[in-house]
Coordinates of C-alpha atoms and ligand atoms in Angstrom, one line a residue:
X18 CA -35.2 21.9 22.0
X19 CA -38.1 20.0 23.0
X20 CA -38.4 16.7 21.3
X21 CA -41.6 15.1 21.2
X22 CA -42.8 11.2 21.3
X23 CA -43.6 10.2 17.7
X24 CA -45.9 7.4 17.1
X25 CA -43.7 5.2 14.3
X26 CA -41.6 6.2 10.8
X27 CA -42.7 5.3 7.1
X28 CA -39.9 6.6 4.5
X29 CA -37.5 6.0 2.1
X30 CA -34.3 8.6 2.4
X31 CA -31.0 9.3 0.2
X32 CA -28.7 10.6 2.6
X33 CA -25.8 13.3 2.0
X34 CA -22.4 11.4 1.0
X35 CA -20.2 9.5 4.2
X36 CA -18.2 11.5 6.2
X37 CA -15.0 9.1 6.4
X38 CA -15.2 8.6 2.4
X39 CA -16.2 12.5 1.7
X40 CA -12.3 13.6 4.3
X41 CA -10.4 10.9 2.7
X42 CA -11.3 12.1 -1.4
X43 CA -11.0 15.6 0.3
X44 CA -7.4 15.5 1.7
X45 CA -5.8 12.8 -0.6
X46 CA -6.5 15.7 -2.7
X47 CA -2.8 16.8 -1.7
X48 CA -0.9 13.6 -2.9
X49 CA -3.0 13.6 -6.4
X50 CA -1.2 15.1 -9.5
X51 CA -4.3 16.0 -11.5
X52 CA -7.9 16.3 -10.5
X53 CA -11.0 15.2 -8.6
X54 CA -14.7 15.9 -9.5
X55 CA -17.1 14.5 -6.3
X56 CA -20.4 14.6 -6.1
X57 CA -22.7 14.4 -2.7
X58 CA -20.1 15.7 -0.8
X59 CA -21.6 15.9 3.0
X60 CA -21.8 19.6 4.3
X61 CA -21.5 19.1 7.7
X62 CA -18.7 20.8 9.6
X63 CA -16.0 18.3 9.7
X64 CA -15.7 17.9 6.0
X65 CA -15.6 21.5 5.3
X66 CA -13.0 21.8 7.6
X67 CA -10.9 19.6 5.5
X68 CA -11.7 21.1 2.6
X69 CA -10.8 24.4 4.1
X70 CA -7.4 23.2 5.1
X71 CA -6.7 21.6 1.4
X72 CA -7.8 25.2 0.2
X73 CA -5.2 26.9 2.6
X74 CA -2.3 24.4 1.2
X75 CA -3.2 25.2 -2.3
X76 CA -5.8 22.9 -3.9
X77 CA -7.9 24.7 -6.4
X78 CA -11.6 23.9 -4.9
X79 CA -14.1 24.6 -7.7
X80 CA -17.8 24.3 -6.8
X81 CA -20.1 23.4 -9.8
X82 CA -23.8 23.2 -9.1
X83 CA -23.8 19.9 -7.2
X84 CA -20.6 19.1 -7.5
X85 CA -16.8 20.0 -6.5
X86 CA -13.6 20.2 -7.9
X87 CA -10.3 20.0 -6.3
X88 CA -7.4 20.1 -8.7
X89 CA -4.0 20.3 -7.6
X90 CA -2.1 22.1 -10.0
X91 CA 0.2 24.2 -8.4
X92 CA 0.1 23.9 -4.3
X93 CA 1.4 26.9 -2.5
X94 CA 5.2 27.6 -2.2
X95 CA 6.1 26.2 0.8
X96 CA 8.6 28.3 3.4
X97 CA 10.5 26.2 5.2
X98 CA 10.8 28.3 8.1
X99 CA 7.3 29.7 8.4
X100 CA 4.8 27.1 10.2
X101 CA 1.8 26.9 8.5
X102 CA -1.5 26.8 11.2
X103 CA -3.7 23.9 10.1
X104 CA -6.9 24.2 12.5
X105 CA -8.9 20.9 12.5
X106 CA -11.4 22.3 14.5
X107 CA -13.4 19.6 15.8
X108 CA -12.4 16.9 13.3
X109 CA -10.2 14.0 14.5
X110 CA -9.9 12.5 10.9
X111 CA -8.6 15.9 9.5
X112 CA -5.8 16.0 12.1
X113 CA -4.5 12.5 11.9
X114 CA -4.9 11.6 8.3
X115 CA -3.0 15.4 7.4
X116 CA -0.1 14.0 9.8
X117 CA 0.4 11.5 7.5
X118 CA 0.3 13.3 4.5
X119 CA 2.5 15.9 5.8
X120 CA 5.1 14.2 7.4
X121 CA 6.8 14.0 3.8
X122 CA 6.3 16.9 2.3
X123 CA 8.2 19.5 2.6
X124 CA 7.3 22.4 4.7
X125 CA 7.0 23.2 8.3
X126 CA 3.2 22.7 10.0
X127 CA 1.2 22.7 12.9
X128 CA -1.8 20.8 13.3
X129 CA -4.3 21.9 15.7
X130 CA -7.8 22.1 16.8
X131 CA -10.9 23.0 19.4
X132 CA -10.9 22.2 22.9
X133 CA -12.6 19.0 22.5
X134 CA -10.0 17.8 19.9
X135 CA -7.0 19.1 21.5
X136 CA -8.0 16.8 24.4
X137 CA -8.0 13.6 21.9
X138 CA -4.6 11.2 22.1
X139 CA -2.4 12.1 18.9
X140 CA 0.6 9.8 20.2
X141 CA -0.9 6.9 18.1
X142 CA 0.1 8.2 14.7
X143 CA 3.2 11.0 16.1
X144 CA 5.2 7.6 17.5
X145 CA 4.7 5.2 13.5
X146 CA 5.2 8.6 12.1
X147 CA 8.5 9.5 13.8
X148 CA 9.8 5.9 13.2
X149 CA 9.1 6.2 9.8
X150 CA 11.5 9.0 10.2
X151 CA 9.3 12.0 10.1
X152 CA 10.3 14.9 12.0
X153 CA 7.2 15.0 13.8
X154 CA 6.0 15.9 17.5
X155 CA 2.8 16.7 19.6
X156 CA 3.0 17.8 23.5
X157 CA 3.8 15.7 26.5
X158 CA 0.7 14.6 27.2
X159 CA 0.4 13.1 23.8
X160 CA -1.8 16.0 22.4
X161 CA -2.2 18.5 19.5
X162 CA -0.5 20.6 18.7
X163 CA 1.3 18.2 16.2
X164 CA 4.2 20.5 14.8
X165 CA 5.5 18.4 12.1
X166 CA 9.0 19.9 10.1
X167 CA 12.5 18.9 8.6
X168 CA 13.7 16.0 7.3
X169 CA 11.2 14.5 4.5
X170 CA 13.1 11.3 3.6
X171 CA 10.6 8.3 5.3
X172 CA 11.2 4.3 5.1
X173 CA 8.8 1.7 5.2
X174 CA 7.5 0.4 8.5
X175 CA 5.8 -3.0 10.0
X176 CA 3.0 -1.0 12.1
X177 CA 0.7 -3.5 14.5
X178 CA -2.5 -1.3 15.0
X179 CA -3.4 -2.5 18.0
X180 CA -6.1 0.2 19.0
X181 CA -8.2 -0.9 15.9
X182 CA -8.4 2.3 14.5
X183 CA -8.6 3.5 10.7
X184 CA -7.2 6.9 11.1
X185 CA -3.8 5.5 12.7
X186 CA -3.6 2.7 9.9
X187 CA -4.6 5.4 7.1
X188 CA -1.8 8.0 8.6
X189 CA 0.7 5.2 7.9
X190 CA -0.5 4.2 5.0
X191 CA -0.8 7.7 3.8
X192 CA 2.7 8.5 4.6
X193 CA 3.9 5.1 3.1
X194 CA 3.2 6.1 -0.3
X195 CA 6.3 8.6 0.0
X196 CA 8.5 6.2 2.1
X197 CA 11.1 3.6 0.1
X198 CA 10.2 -0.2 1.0
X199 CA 7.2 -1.6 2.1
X200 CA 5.2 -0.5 4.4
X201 CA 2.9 -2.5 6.7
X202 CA 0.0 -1.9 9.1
X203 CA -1.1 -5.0 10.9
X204 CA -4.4 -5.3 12.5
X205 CA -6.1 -8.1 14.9
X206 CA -9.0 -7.0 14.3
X207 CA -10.1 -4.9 10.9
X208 CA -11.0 -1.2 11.1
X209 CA -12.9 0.8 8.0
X210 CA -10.4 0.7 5.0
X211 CA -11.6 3.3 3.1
X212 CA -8.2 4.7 2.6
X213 CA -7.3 1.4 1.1
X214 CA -10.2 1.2 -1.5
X215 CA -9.4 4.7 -2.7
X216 CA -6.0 4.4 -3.1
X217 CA -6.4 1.5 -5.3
X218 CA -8.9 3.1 -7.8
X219 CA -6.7 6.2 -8.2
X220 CA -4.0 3.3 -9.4
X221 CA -2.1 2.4 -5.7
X222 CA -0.8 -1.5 -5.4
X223 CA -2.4 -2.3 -2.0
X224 CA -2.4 -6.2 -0.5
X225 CA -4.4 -7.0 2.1
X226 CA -3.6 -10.7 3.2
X227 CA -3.9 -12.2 6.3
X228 CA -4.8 -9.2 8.1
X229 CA -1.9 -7.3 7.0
X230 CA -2.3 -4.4 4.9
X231 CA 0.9 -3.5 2.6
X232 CA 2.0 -0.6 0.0
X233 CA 5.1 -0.7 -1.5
X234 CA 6.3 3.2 -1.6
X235 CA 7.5 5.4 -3.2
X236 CA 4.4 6.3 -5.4
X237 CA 2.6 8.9 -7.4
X238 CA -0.8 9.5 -7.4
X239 CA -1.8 10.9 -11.1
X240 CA -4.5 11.5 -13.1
X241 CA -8.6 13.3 -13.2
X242 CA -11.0 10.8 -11.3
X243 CA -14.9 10.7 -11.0
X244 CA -16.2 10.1 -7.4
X245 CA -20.4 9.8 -6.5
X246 CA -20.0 9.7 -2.7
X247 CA -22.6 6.8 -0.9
X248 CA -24.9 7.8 1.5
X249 CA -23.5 7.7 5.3
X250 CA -24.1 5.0 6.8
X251 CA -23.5 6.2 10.3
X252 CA -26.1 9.1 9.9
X253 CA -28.7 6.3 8.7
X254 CA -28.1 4.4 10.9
X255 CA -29.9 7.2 13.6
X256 CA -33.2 6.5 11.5
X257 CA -32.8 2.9 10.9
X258 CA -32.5 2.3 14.9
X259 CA -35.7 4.9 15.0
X260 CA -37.7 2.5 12.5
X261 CA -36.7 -0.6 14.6
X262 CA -38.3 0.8 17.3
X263 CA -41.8 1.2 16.3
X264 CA -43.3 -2.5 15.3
X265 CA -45.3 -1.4 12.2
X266 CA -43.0 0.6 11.5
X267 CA -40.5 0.7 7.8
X268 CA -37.5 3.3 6.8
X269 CA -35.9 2.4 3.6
X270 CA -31.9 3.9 3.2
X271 CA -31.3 3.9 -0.5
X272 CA -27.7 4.7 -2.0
X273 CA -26.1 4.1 0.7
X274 CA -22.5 3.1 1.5
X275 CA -22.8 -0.6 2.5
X276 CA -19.1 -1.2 3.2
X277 CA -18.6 -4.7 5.4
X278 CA -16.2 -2.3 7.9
X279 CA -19.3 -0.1 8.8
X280 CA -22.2 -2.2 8.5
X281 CA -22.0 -4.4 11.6
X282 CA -24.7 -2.7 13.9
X283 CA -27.0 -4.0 11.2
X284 CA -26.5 -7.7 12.2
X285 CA -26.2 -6.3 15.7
X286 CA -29.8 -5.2 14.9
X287 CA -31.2 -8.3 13.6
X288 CA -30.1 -10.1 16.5
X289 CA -31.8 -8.4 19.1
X290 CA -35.1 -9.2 16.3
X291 CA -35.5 -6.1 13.7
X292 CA -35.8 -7.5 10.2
X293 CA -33.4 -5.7 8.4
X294 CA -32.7 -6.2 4.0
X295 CA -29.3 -5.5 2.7
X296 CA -29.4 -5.4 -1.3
X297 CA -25.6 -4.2 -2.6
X298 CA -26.5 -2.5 -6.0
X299 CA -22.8 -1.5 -7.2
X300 CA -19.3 -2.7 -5.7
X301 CA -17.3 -0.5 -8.2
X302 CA -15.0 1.2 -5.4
X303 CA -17.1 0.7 -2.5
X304 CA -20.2 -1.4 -2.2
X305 CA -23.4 0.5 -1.9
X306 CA -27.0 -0.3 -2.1
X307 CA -30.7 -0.4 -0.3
X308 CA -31.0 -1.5 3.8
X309 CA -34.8 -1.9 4.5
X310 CA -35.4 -2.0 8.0
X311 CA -39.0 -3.1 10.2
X312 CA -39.4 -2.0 13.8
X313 CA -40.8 -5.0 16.2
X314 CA -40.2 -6.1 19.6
X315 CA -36.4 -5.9 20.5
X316 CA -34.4 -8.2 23.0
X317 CA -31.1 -7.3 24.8
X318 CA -27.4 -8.4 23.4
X319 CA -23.8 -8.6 24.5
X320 CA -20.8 -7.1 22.2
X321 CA -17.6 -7.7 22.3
X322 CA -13.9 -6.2 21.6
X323 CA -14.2 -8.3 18.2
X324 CA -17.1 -6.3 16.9
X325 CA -15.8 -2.9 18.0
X326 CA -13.9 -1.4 15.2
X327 CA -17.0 -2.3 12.5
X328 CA -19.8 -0.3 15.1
X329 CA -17.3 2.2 17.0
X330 CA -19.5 5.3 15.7
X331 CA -22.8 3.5 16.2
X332 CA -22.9 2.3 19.4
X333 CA -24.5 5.5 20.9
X334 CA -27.8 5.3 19.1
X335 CA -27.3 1.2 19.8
X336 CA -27.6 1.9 23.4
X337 CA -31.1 3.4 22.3
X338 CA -32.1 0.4 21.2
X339 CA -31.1 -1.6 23.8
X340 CA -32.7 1.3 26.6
X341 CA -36.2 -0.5 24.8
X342 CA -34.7 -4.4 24.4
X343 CA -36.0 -6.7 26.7
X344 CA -33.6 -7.7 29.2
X345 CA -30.1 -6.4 29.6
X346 CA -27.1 -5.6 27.1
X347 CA -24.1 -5.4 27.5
X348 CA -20.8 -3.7 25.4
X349 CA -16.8 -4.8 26.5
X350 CA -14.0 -3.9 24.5
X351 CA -15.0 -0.6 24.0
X352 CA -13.1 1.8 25.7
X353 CA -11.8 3.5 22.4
X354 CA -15.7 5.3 23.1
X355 CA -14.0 7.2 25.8
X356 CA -11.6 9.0 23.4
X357 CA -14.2 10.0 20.9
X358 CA -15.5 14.2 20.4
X359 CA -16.7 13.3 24.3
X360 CA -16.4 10.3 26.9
X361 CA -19.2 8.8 25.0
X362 CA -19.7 6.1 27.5
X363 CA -19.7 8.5 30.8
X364 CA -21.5 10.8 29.0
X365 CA -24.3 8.3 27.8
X366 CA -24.5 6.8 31.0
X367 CA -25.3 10.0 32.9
X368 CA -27.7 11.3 30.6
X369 CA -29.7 8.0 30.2
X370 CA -29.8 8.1 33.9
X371 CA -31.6 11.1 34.5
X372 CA -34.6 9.9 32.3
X373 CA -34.5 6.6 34.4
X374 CA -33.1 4.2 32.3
X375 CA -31.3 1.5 34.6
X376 CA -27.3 1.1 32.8
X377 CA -23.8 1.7 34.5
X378 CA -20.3 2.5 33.4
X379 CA -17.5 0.2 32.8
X380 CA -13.8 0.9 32.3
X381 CA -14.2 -0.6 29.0
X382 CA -18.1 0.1 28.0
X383 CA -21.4 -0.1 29.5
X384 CA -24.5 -2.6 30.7
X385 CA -28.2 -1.1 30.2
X386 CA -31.8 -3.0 31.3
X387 CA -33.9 -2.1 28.7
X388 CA -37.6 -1.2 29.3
X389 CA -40.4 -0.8 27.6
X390 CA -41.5 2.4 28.6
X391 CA -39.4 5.5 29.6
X392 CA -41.8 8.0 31.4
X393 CA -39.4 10.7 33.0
X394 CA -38.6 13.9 30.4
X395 CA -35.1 15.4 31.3
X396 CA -32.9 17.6 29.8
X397 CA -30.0 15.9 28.0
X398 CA -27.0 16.8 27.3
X399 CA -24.8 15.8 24.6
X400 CA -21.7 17.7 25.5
X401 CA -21.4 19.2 22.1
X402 CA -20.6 15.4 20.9
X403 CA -22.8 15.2 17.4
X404 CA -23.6 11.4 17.8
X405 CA -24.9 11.4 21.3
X406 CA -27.2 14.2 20.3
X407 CA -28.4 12.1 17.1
X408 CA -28.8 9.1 19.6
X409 CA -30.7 11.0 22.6
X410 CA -33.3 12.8 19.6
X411 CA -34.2 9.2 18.8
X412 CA -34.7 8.5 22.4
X413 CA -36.4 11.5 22.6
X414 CA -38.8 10.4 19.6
X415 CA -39.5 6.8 21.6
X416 CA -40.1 8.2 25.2
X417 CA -43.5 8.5 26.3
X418 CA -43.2 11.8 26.9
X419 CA -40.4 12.9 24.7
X420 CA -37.3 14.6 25.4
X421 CA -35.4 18.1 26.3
X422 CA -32.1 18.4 24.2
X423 CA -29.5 20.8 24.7
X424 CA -27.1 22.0 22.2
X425 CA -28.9 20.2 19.5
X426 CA -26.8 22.8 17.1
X427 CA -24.1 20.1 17.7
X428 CA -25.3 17.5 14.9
X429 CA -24.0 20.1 12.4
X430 CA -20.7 18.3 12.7
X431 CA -21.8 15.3 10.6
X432 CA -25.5 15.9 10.5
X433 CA -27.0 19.8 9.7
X434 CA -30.0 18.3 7.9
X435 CA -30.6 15.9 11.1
X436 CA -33.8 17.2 12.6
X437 CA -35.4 18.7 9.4
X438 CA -35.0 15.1 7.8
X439 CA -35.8 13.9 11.1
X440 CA -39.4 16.2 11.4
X441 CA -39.9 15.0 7.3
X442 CA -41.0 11.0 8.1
X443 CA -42.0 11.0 11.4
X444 CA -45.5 9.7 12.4
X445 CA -46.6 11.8 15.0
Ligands
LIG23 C1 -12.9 7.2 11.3 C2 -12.5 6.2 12.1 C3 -13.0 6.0 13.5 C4 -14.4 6.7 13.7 C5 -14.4 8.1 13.2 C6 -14.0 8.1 11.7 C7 -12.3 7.4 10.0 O1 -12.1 6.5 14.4 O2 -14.7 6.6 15.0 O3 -15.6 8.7 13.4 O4 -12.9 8.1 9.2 O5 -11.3 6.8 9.8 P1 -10.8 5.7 14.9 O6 -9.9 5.5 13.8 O7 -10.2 6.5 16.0 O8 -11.3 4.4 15.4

C-alpha cells in the first residue's frame, strides 16, 4: 500500500472501545455468576478471539444493535478427560489472562495460538501459577502450548512482578479470586491495572498500598453490570503523534480512556514540545475524557526503565516522533519490546533504516537522530506486528515522499478502521 505525504490533520475522533479493558470484561465473563451488557466493544481481531473462546466454554454472547451480552448461565459440562483446544490466535492477553482463570476450574485445557504467539515467553504466569498449586505446564522452552489440568484447589501467593507486566499480575490476580488467603502481586514499578479496577466494581475487595496489590480469595463474582468501554488510548495515540507532527496542526480524542497506567507517552509528548490538554470528564470505573493535541517543532528525549510499563505499547509510533525531533533520543529499559507480536525494536530499527533514518539497536532499546526531512520512500515491513504498521503509516504520512507498506492488513488486530479513519482527517 502506497502511503502518501499529507500536509497536516484537523479533527476531532471517538475511537472504538480499548483493547486491554474490551479482553478483560470479555473473559472475566467466565468467573461472573450473572451478566454483562458492554457497549463499544473494539472489533479488531484480538478481542474477538476472546470472545470466541468465552463462546466455546459456554458464555451466552448475545449481540443487540450496538451492544453485547455475555451471560453465564450455564457454562458447558466440563470432561475431565477431554482437553479442550483454546486457540488465542495472535492475542497475548487472551492466553495469559485464560491461564489464570483456568487454573481453578475444573476441566482439562490447552492454550494455544499462531506462530507469532507460540514464540512469546508463557513461563511468566505457568511458574506463580504452578506455585499457587495449579496443575499447569507449557513446553521446555517456556512456550505455548500451556496444557493446564487436575488438581483445582489453589492458595494465595506473594508474587514480585518483576518484568512489569499486567498480564502476569492479572493471571495471579485472576486465579487469586479462587485461592484461600491472600494473594499478592508486588510491583517496582506499576503496570496497567485494569484487572484491578474491574474487579472492584463488579464487588472484589482489592488494596493496593505501597506498590502491592492484594485480594483476599476465595470470592464470587455475582450479579448483571453495565459497561460503556472508553476509547483506546493506544490506537489514538497513532493520530495524536500524527497531529504533533504538523505545527498548525490540531486532533482532538474525545471519550477516551485516560487511565494514569496508559497515558504516559502524553507527558513524553509534551516534553519533546507538543502542547497536549488532558480534561478527565468521568472517573466512575476508569477515568476518561478529552486529550487535545497541537503539532509544532519537536526536540529529542531519553526514557527510561521507570517509564516503560505506562508507554510499552506506544513506543513504536514514539520512535516516529523522535525520527522528526531535533537531536537524538534515546529508550533503556525496554527490552520487554523484544517479546511483543514481533522484536519491535530490531524490527523498527531495520525498517527505519532503509528510509535513512540514523538509529541503532540496543540489547535493552534503541537511539534515533531525528531529522527534519526524510526523503528516501522504501518498502516497510511490519512483520505482521499491528503497531509497527500503525507507526510506519504515520511515518509514511510525514515523509516527503511518503511510504510503501507491506501487510498493512495487519492493523486488523487492534485497528480494522485504521487507514479509513486515517484517510477521513488527513490534510493532503
Ligand atoms: C496488556 C499488557 C501489556 C501490553 C499489551 C496489553 C494488557 O503487555 O503490551 O499490549 O492488556 O494487559 P505486558 O503485560 O506483557 O507488558
Amino acid at each position: 500500500m502506497l502511503i502518501n505525504p499529507a500536509k497536516g490533520f484537523d479533527a476531532s475522533l471517538h475511537l472504538p472501545g480499548d483493547k486491554s479493558i474490551a479482553h478483560r470484561l470479555v473473559l472475566i465473563s467466565l468467573l461472573l455468576k450473572g451478566s454483562l451488557d458492554i457497549s463499544n466493544l473494539p472489533e479488531g481481531s484480538d478481542v474477538l478471539t476472546s470472545l470466541s473462546l468465552v463462546e466455546k466454554l459456554g458464555i451466552k454472547v448475545t449481540r443487540k444493535s450496538d451492544r453485547l451480552l455475555l451471560s453465564n448461565a450455564d457454562l458447558a459440562p466440563v470432561q475431565e478427560n477431554q482437553f479442550c483446544e483454546l486457540d488465542c490466535m495472535n492475542s497475548g492477553t487472551s492466553a495469559r489472562l485464560l491461564a489464570g482463570i483456568l487454573a481453578a476450574k475444573p476441566g482439562s485445557y490447552v492454550i494455544t495460538g499462531d506462530e507469532s504467539l507460540r514464540r512469546r515467553p508463557m513461563l511468566r504466569v505457568v511458574t506463580p501459577l504452578a506455585s499457587m498449586g495449579a496443575e499447569i505446564s507449557c513446553t521446555s522452552d517456556g512456550t505455548l502450548p500451556i496444557l493446564i489440568s487436575g488438581k483445582k484447589n489453589l492458595h494465595a501467593i506473594q508474587y514480585n512482578n518483576q518484568v512489569g507486566s499486567a498480564q502476569i499480575k492479572s493471571a495471579v490476580l485472576l486465579a487469586g479470586l479462587s485461592a484461600s488467603g491472600i494473594t499478592q502481586v508486588q510491583e517496582t514499578r506499576s503496570s496497567r491495572d485494569h484487572t484491578e479496577r474491574l474487579l472492584k466494581k463488579l464487588g472484589a475487595e482489592i488494596n493496593v498500598s505501597d506498590g502491592r496489590t492484594s485480594i483476599e480469595g476465595p470470592v464470587s463474582l455475582q450479579g448483571s453490570y453495565s459497561f460503556s468501554i472508553p476509547g483506546d488510548i493506544s490506537s489514538a495515540a497513532f493520530f495524536l503523534v500524527a497531529a504533533a507532527l504538523f505545527p498548525g496542526s490540531r486532533l482532538e480524542v474525545i471519550d477516551v480512556c485516560l487511565n494514569p497506567g496508559r497515558i504516559k507517552f502524553l507527558e513524553v509528548l509534551r516534553r519533546m514540545g507538543a502542547a497536549v490538554e488532558i480534561k478527565v470528564s468521568e472517573n466512575d470505573w476508569e477515568p476518561r475524557g478529552t486529550v487535545t493535541i497541537k503539532g509544532g517543532p519537536l526536540k529529542g528525549t531519553n526514557i527510561g526503565a521507570e517509564e516503560i510499563p505506562a508507554l510499552v505499547d506506544e513506543l513504536p509510533v514514539l520512535a516516529v516522533a523522535m525520527a522528526f525531533a531535533q537531536g537524538n533520543s534515546r529508550v533503556t529499559g525496554a527490552s520487554e519490546l523484544r517479546h511483543k507480536e514481533s522484536d519491535r525494536i530490531a524490527n523498527l530499527v531495520s525498517q527505519f533504516r532503509k528510509t535513512g533514518i540514523s538509529c541503532q539497536e540496543h540489547t535493552d532499546g534503541f537511539s534515533i537522530t531525528g531529522s527534519d526531512e526524510i526523503l528516501v520512500q522504501a518498502e516497510l515491513d511490519p512483520n505482521n506486528d499491528h503497531r509497527l504498521a500503525m507507526a510506519f503509516a504515520i511515518l509514511a504520512c510525514r515523509s516527503t515522499n511518503g511510504q510503501i507498506l507491506k501487510n498493512p492488513d495487519c492493523v486488523k488486530i487492534s485497528f480494522p478502521d485504521f487507514f479509513t479513519r486515517l484517510k477521513s482527517f488527513i490534510h493532503g
